[in-house]
Short mmCIF file of C-alpha atoms in Angstrom, two decimals:
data_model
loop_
_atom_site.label_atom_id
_atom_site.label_comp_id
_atom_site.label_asym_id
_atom_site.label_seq_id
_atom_site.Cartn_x
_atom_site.Cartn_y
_atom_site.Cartn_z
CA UNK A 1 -9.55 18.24 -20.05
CA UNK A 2 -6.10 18.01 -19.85
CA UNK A 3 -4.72 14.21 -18.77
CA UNK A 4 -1.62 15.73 -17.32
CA UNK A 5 0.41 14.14 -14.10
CA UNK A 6 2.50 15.95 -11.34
CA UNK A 7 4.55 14.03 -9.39
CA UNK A 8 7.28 15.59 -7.04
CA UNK A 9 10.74 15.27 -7.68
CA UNK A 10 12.74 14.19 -4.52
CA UNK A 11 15.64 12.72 -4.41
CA UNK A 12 16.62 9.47 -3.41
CA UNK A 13 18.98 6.91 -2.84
CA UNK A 14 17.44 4.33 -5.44
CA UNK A 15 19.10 3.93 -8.74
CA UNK A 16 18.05 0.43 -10.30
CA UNK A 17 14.49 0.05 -12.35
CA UNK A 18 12.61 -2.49 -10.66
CA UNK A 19 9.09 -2.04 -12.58
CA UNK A 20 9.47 -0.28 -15.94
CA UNK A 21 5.54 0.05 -17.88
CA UNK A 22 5.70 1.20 -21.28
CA UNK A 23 2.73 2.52 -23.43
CA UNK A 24 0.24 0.77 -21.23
CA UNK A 25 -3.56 1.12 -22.30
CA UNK A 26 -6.48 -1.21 -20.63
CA UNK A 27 -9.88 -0.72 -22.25
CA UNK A 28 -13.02 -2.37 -20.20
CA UNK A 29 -15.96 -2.23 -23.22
CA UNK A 30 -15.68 1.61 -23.90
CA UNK A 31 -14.68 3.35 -21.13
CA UNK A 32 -10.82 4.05 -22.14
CA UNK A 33 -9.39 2.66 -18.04
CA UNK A 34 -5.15 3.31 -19.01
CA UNK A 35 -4.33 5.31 -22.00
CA UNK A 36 -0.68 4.82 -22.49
CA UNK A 37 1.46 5.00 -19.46
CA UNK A 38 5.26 5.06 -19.11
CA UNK A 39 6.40 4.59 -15.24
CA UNK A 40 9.55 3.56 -13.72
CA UNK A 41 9.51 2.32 -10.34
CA UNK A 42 13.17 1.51 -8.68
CA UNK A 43 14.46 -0.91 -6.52
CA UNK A 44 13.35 -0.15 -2.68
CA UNK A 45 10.97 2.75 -3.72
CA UNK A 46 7.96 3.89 -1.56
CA UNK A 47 5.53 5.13 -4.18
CA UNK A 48 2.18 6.92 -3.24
CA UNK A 49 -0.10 6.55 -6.43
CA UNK A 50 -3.04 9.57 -5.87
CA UNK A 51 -5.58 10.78 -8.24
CA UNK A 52 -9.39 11.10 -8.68
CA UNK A 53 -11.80 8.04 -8.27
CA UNK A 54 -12.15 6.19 -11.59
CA UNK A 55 -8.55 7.92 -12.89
CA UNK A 56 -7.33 4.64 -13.35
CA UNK A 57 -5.28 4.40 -10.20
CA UNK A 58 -6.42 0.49 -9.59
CA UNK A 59 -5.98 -0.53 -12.96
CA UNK A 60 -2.57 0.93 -12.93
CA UNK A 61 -1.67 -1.68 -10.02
CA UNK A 62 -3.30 -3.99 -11.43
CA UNK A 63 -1.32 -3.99 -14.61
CA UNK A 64 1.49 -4.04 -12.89
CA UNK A 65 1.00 -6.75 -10.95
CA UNK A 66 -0.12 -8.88 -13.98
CA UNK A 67 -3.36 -9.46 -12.43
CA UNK A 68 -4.54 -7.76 -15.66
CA UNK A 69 -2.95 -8.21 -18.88
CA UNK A 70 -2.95 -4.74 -21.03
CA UNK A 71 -4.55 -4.62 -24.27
CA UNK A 72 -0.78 -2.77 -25.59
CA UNK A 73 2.31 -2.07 -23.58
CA UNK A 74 4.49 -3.68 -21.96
CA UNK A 75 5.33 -4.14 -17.97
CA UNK A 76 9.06 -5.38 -17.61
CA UNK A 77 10.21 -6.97 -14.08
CA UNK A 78 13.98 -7.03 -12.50
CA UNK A 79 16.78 -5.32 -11.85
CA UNK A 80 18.93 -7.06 -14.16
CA UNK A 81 18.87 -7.62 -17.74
CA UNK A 82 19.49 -11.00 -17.03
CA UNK A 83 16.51 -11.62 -14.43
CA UNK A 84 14.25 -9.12 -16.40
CA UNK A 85 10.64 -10.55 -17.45
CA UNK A 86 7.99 -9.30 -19.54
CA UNK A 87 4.97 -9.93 -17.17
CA UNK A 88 2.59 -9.25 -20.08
CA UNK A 89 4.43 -11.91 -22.26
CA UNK A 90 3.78 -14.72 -19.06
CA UNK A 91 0.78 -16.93 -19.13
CA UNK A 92 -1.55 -16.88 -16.57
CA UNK A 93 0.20 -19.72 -14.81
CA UNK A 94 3.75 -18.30 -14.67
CA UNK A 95 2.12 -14.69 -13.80
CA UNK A 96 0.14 -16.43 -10.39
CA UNK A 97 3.60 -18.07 -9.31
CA UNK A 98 5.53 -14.61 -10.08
CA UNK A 99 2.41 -12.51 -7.96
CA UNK A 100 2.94 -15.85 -4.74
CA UNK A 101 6.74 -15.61 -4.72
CA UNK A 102 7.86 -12.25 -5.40
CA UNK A 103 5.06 -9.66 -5.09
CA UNK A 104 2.59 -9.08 -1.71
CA UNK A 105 -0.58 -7.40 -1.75
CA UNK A 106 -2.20 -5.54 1.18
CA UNK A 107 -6.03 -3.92 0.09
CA UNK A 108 -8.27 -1.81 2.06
CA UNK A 109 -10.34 -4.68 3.56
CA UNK A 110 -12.26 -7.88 3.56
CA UNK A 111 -8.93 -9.95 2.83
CA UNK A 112 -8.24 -11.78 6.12
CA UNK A 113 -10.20 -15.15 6.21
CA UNK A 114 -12.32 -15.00 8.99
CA UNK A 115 -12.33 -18.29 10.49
CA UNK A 116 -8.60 -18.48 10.67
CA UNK A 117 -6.66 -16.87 13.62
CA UNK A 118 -4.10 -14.45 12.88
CA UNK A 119 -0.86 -16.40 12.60
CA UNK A 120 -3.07 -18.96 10.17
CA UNK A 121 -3.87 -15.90 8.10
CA UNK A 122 -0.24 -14.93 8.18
CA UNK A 123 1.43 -18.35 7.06
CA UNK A 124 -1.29 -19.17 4.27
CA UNK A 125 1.08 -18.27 1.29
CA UNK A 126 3.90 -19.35 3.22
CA UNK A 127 1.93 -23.10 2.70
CA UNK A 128 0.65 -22.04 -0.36
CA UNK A 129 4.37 -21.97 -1.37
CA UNK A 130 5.20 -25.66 -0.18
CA UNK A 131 6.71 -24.77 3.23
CA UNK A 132 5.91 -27.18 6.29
CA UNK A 133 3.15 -26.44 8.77
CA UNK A 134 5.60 -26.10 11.17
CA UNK A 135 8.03 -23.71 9.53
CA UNK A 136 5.62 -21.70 7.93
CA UNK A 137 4.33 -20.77 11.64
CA UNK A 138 7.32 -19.96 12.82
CA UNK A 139 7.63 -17.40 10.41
CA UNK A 140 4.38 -16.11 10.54
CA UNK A 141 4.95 -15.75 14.17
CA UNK A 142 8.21 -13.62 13.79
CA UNK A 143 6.07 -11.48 11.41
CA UNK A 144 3.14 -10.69 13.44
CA UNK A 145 5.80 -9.72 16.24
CA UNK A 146 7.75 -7.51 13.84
CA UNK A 147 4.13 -6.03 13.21
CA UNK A 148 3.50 -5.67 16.94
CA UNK A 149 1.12 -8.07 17.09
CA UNK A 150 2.39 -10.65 18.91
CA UNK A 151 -0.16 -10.85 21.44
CA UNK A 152 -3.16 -11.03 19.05
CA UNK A 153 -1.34 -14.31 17.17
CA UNK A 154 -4.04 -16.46 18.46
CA UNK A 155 -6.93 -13.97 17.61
CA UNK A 156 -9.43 -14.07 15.14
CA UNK A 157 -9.89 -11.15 12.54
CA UNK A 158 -13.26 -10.55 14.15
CA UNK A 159 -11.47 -10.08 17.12
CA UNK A 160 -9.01 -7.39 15.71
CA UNK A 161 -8.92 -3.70 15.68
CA UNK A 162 -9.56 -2.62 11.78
CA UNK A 163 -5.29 -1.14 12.89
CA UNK A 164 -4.70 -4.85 13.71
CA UNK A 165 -6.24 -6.36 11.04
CA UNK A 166 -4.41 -4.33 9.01
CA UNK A 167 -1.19 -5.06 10.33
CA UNK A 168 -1.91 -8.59 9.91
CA UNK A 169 -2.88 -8.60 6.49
CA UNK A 170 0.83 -6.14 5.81
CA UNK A 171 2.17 -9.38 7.56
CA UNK A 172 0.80 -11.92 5.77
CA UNK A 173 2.00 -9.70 2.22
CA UNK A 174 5.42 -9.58 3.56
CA UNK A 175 5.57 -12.81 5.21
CA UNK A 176 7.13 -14.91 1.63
CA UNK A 177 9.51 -12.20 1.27
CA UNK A 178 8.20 -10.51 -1.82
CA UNK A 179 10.45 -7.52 -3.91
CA UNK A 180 7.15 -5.37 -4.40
CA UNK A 181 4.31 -4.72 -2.06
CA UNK A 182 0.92 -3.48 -3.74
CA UNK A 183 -1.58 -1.56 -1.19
CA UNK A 184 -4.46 -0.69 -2.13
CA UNK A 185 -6.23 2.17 -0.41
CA UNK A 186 -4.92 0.64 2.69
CA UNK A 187 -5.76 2.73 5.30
CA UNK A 188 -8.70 3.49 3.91
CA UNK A 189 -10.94 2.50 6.72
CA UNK A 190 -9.12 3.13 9.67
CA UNK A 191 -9.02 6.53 11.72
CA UNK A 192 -6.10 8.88 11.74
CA UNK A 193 -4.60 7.27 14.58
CA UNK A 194 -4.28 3.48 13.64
CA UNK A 195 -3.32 5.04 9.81
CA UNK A 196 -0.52 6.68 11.30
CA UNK A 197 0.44 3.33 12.96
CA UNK A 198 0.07 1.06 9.92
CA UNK A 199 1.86 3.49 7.86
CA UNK A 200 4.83 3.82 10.06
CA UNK A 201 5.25 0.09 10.18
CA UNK A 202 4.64 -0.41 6.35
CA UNK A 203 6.85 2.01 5.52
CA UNK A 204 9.93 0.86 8.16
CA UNK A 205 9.62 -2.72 7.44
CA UNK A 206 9.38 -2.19 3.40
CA UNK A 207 13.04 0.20 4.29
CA UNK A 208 14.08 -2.27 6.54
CA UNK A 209 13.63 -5.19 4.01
CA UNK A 210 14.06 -3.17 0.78
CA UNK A 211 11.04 -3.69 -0.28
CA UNK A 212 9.71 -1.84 -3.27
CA UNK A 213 6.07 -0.34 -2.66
CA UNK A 214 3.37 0.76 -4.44
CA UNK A 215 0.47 2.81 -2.22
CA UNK A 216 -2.88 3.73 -3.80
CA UNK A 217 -4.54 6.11 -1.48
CA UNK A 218 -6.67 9.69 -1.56
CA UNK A 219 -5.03 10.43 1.80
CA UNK A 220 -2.55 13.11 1.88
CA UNK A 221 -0.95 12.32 5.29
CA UNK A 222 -0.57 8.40 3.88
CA UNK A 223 1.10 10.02 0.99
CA UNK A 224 2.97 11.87 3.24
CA UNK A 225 5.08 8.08 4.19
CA UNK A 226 6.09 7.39 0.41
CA UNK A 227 9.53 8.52 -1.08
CA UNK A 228 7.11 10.66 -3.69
CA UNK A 229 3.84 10.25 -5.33
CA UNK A 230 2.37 10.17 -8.62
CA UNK A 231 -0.62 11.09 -9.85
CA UNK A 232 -2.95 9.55 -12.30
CA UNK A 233 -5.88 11.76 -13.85
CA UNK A 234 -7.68 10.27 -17.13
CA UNK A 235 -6.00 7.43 -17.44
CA UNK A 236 -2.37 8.85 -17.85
CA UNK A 237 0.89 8.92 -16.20
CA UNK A 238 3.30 11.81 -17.47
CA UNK A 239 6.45 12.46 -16.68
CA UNK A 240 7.04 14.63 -13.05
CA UNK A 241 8.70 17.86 -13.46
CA UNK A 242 11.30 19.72 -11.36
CA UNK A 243 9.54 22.15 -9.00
CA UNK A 244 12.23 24.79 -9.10
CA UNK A 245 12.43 24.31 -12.70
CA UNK A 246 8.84 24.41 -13.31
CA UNK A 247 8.74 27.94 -11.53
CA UNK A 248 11.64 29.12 -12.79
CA UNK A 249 11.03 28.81 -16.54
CA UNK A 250 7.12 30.13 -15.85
CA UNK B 1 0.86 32.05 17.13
CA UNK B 2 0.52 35.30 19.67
CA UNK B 3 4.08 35.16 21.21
CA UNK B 4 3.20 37.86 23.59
CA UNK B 5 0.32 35.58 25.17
CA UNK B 6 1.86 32.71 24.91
CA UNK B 7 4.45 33.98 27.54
CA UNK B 8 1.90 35.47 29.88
CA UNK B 9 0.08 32.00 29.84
CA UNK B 10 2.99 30.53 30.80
CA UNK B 11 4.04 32.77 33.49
CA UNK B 12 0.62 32.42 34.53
CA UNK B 13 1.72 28.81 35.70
CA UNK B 14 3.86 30.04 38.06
CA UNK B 15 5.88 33.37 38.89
CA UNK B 16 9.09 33.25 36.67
CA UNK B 17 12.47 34.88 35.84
CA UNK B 18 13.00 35.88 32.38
CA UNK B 19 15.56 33.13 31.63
CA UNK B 20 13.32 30.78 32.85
CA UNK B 21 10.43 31.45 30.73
CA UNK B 22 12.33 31.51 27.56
CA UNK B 23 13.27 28.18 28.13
CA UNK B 24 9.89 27.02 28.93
CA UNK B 25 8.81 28.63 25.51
CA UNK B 26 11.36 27.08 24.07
CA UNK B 27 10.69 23.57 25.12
CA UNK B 28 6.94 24.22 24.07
CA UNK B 29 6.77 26.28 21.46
CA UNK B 30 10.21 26.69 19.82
CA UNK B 31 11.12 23.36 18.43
CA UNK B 32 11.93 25.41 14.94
CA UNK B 33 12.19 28.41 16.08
CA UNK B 34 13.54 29.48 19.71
CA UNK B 35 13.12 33.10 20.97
CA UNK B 36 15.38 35.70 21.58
CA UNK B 37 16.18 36.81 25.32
CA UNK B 38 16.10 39.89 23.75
CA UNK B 39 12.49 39.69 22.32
CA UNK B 40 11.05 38.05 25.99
CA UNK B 41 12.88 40.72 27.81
CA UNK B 42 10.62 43.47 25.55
CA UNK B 43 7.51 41.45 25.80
CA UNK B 44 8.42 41.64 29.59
CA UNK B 45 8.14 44.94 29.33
CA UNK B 46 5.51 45.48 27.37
CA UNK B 47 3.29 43.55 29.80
CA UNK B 48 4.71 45.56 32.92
CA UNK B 49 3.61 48.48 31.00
CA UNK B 50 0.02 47.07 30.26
CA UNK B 51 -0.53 46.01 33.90
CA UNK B 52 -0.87 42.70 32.87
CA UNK B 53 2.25 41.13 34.86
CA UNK B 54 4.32 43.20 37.46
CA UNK B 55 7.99 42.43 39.27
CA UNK B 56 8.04 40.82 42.39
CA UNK B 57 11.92 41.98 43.15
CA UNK B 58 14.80 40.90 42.54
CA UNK B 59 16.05 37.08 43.35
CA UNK B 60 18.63 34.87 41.95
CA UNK B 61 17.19 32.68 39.36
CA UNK B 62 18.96 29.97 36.79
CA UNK B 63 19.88 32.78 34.51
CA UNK B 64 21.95 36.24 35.59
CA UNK B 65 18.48 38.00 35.87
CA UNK B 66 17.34 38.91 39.35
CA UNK B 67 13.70 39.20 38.41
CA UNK B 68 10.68 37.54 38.95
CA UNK B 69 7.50 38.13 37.54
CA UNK B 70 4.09 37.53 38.44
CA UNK B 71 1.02 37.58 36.65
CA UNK B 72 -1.28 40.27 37.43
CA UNK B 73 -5.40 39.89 38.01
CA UNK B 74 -5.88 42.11 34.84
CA UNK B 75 -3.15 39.72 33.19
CA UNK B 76 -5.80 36.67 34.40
CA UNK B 77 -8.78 38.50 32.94
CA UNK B 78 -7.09 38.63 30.15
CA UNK B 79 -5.07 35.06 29.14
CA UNK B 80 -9.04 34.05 29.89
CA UNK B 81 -10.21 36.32 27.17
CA UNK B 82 -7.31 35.15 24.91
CA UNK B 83 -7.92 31.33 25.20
CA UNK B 84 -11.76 31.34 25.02
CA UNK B 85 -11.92 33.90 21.98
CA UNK B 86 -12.29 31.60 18.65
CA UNK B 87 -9.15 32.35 16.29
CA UNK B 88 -10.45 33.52 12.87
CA UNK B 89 -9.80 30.18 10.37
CA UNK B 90 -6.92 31.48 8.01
CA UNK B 91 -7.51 31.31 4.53
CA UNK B 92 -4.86 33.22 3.34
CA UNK B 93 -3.17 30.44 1.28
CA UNK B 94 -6.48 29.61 -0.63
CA UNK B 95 -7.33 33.09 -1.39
CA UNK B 96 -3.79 33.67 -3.02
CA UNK B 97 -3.99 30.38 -4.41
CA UNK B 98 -7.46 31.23 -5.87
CA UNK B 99 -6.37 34.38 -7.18
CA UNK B 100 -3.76 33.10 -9.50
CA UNK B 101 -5.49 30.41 -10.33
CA UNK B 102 -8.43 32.95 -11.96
CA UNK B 103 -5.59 34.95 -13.43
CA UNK B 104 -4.03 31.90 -14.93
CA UNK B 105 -7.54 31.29 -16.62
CA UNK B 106 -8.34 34.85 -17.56
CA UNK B 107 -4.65 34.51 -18.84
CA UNK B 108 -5.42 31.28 -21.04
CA UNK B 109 -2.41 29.87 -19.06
CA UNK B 110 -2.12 26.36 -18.06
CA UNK B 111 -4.16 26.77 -14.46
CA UNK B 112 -4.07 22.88 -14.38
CA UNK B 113 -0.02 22.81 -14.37
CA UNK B 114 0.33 25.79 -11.44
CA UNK B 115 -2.38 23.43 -9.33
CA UNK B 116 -0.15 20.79 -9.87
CA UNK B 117 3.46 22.74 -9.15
CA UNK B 118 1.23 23.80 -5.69
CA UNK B 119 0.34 20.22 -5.33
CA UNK B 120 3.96 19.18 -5.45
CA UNK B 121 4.86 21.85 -3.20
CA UNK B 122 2.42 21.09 -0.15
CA UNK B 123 3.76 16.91 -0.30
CA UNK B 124 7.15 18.22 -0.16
CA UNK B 125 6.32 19.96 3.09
CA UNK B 126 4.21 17.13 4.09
CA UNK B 127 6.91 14.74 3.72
CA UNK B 128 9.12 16.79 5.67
CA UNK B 129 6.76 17.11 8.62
CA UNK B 130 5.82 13.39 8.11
CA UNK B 131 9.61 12.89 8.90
CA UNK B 132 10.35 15.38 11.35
CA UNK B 133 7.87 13.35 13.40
CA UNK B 134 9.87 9.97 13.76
CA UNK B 135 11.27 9.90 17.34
CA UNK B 136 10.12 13.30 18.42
CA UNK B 137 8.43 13.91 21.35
CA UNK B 138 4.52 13.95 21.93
CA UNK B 139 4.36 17.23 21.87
CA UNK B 140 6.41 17.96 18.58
CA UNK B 141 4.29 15.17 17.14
CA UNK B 142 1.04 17.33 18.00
CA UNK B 143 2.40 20.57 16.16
CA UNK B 144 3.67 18.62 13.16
CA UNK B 145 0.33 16.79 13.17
CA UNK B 146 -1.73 20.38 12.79
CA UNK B 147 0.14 21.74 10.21
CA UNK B 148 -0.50 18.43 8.33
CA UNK B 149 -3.85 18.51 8.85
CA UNK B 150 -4.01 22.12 7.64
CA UNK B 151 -1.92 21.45 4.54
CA UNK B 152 -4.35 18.42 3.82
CA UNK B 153 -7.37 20.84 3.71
CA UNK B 154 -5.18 23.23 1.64
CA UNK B 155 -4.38 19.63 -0.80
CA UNK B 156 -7.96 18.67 -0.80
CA UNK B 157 -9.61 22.15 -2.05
CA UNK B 158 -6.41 21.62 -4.89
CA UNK B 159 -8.16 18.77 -6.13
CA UNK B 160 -11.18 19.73 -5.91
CA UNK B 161 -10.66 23.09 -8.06
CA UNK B 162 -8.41 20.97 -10.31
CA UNK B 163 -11.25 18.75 -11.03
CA UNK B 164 -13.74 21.55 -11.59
CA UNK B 165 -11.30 23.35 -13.69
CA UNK B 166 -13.06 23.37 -17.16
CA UNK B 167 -16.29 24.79 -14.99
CA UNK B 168 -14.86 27.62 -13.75
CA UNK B 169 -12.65 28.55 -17.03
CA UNK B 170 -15.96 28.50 -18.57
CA UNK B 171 -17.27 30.55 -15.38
CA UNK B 172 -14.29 33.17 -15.61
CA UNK B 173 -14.55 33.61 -19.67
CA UNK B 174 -18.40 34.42 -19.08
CA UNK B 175 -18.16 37.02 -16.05
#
């Protein structure tokens, strides 16, 4: 079968390399997960990442993210030479303080704590980070009322629509300010309704902010959001090709 | 879309003149593409001719027309028929897209590569609608959000064939 990738070639206004993987293969016992991929994700991006269940789509993020350290390749970080890291070179340490202050991560459920109203859920890595009680609340409440969710501040994730929920959980991501947001099959569980919603506000906040992002998702239509998509089938990432050229020279 | 019924359904909402009802259309149904005076004058027609709408004289209107038309009983009987009748699901895209996809196979071409160039294709227009929806009105939301859906179905029998591909090249060599 071949492992070949399409990804659409739009174009857009970003220029700078944010995320640049090189040659990246993760093996879990036998089963062959990333098999040498070569991405580059710019500065302010929206990225849909598509392809069949088990392609390798969350290991991909994953890798990325340095939640997972590749057995080869490299994953380089920054937009400058000068602030560029090698996020497979960090230790585990340095690679949990780069994931709290610079990178946000939204999945497709089961990540708000449930005892915790909505504004606790939101300022958590705000506190995590060393801010004040105080502060970190104050923020968390601007958030959740960027998110349209003022209202619910008070409520319990119990008490949420799965739309809501989501929204908080996009808040509490984006709440320390991070350069990359990873979602993960996001609006996975929520009709096409309070999908719609969740991507709108993802996607203006992240272009609001800047904020480079990174969607895993089987949906089309939440595909539809991203700047352009890439696909992942076998393991591999190849480089997109021009439509026009693609017909052209067939 | 049936143009032709479209514009006796909507003069079946109230007697109209000519100008009028291409601006109704218009605000309904032509978002990307308005309609000619020319073409609702000869659908007009038409439907005079078929019984299914007559003149009720001539008044002044919005537009320099004087007439006013009125749907007809038969004209009733028949927007009825129209809207209750079950449209025939398309499939026209699929078919073609099946067909080269065979050939491509029977071809020892690189099937996988033309799903893919189709793939690209449909998010391209899906990004596009997905845009053309920010700010628009309810309505405009509501067309953009069918032809998503139908380009979805089109995106999801893509994958599906793509990952089935080394079955049916097998399949195709053997017939």
């Amino acid at each position: 079968m071949s492992t070949a990738i399409a990804t659409t070639t739009v174009p857009t206004p970003h220029t700078a390399v944010l995320l640049s993987a090189r040659g990246l293969r993760v093996t879990f016992g036998h089963t062959e997960a990333l098999r040498g991929v070569d991405l580059d994700i710019n500065t302010g991006e929206v990225i849909a990442v598509m392809g069949p269940s088990g392609s390798g789509k969350s290991t991909l993020l994953h890798a990325l993210a340095g939640v997972i350290v590749p057995d080869a390749g490299t994953v380089s970080y920054g937009s400058t030479p000068a602030e560029t890291v090698e996020i497979c070179a960090l230790d585990e340490t340095a690679r949990a303080r780069l994931r709290l202050t610079d990178f946000g991560f939204v999945f497709q459920f089961g990540q708000l704590l449930p005892d915790l109203s909505a504004i606790d859920n939101v300022s958590i890595p705000l506190l995590l980070g060393g801010m004040r009680r105080k502060d970190a609340l104050r923020q968390a409440r601007t958030w959740l009322g960027r998110l349209g969710l003022a209202e619910q501040a008070n409520q319990r994730p119990t008490e949420l629509s799965g739309g809501q929920a989501q929204r908080v959980a996009i808040a509490r991501a984006l709440v320390t300010g991070p350069r990359v947001l990873f979602a993960d099959e996001p609006t996975g569980s929520l009709d096409s309704l309070a999908a719609e919603n969740v991507m709108v506000l993802l996607t203006d906040v992240a272009r609001e902010t800047g904020t480079t992002v990174l969607i895993i998702t089987h949906d089309a239509r939440t595909a539809s959001y991203a700047d352009r998509e890439i696909i992942v089938r076998d393991g591999r990432v190849t480089a997109g090709f021009a439509l026009s050229a693609s017909v052209a020279g067939s | 879309m049936d143009n032709t019924l479209t514009l006796l359904g909507l003069l079946g909402t109230r007697p109209s003149h000519g100008y009028d009802l291409k601006h109704s259309y218009d605000r309904y149904f032509g978002a990307q593409k308005p309609l000619a005076f020319g073409q609702v004058y000869a659908t007009l027609a038409r439907l005079i001719k078929n019984g299914l709408i007559l003149t009720l004289g001539e008044e002044s209107g919005a537009g320099p027309d004087r007439k006013r038309y009125e749907v007809t009983e038969a004209g009733r009987s028949r927007l009825v028929e129209w809207m209750f009748t079950p449209d025939i699901p398309a499939a026209t895209l699929q078919s073609n897209l099946f067909a080269k996809t065979v050939i491509a196979l029977l071809l020892g071409d690189d099937a996988e590569r033309l799903l893919d160039v189709q793939r690209a294709e449909h998010m391209s227009r899906m990004r596009e609608l997905t845009a053309a929806k920010r700010g628009a009105t309810l309505m405009n939301v509501l067309m953009c959000d069918h032809a998503l859906f139908h380009i979805e179905a089109d995106l999801r029998w893509i994958d599906l064939t793509a990952a089935r591909l080394n079955e049916l090249r097998e399949q195709v060599r053997a017939a």
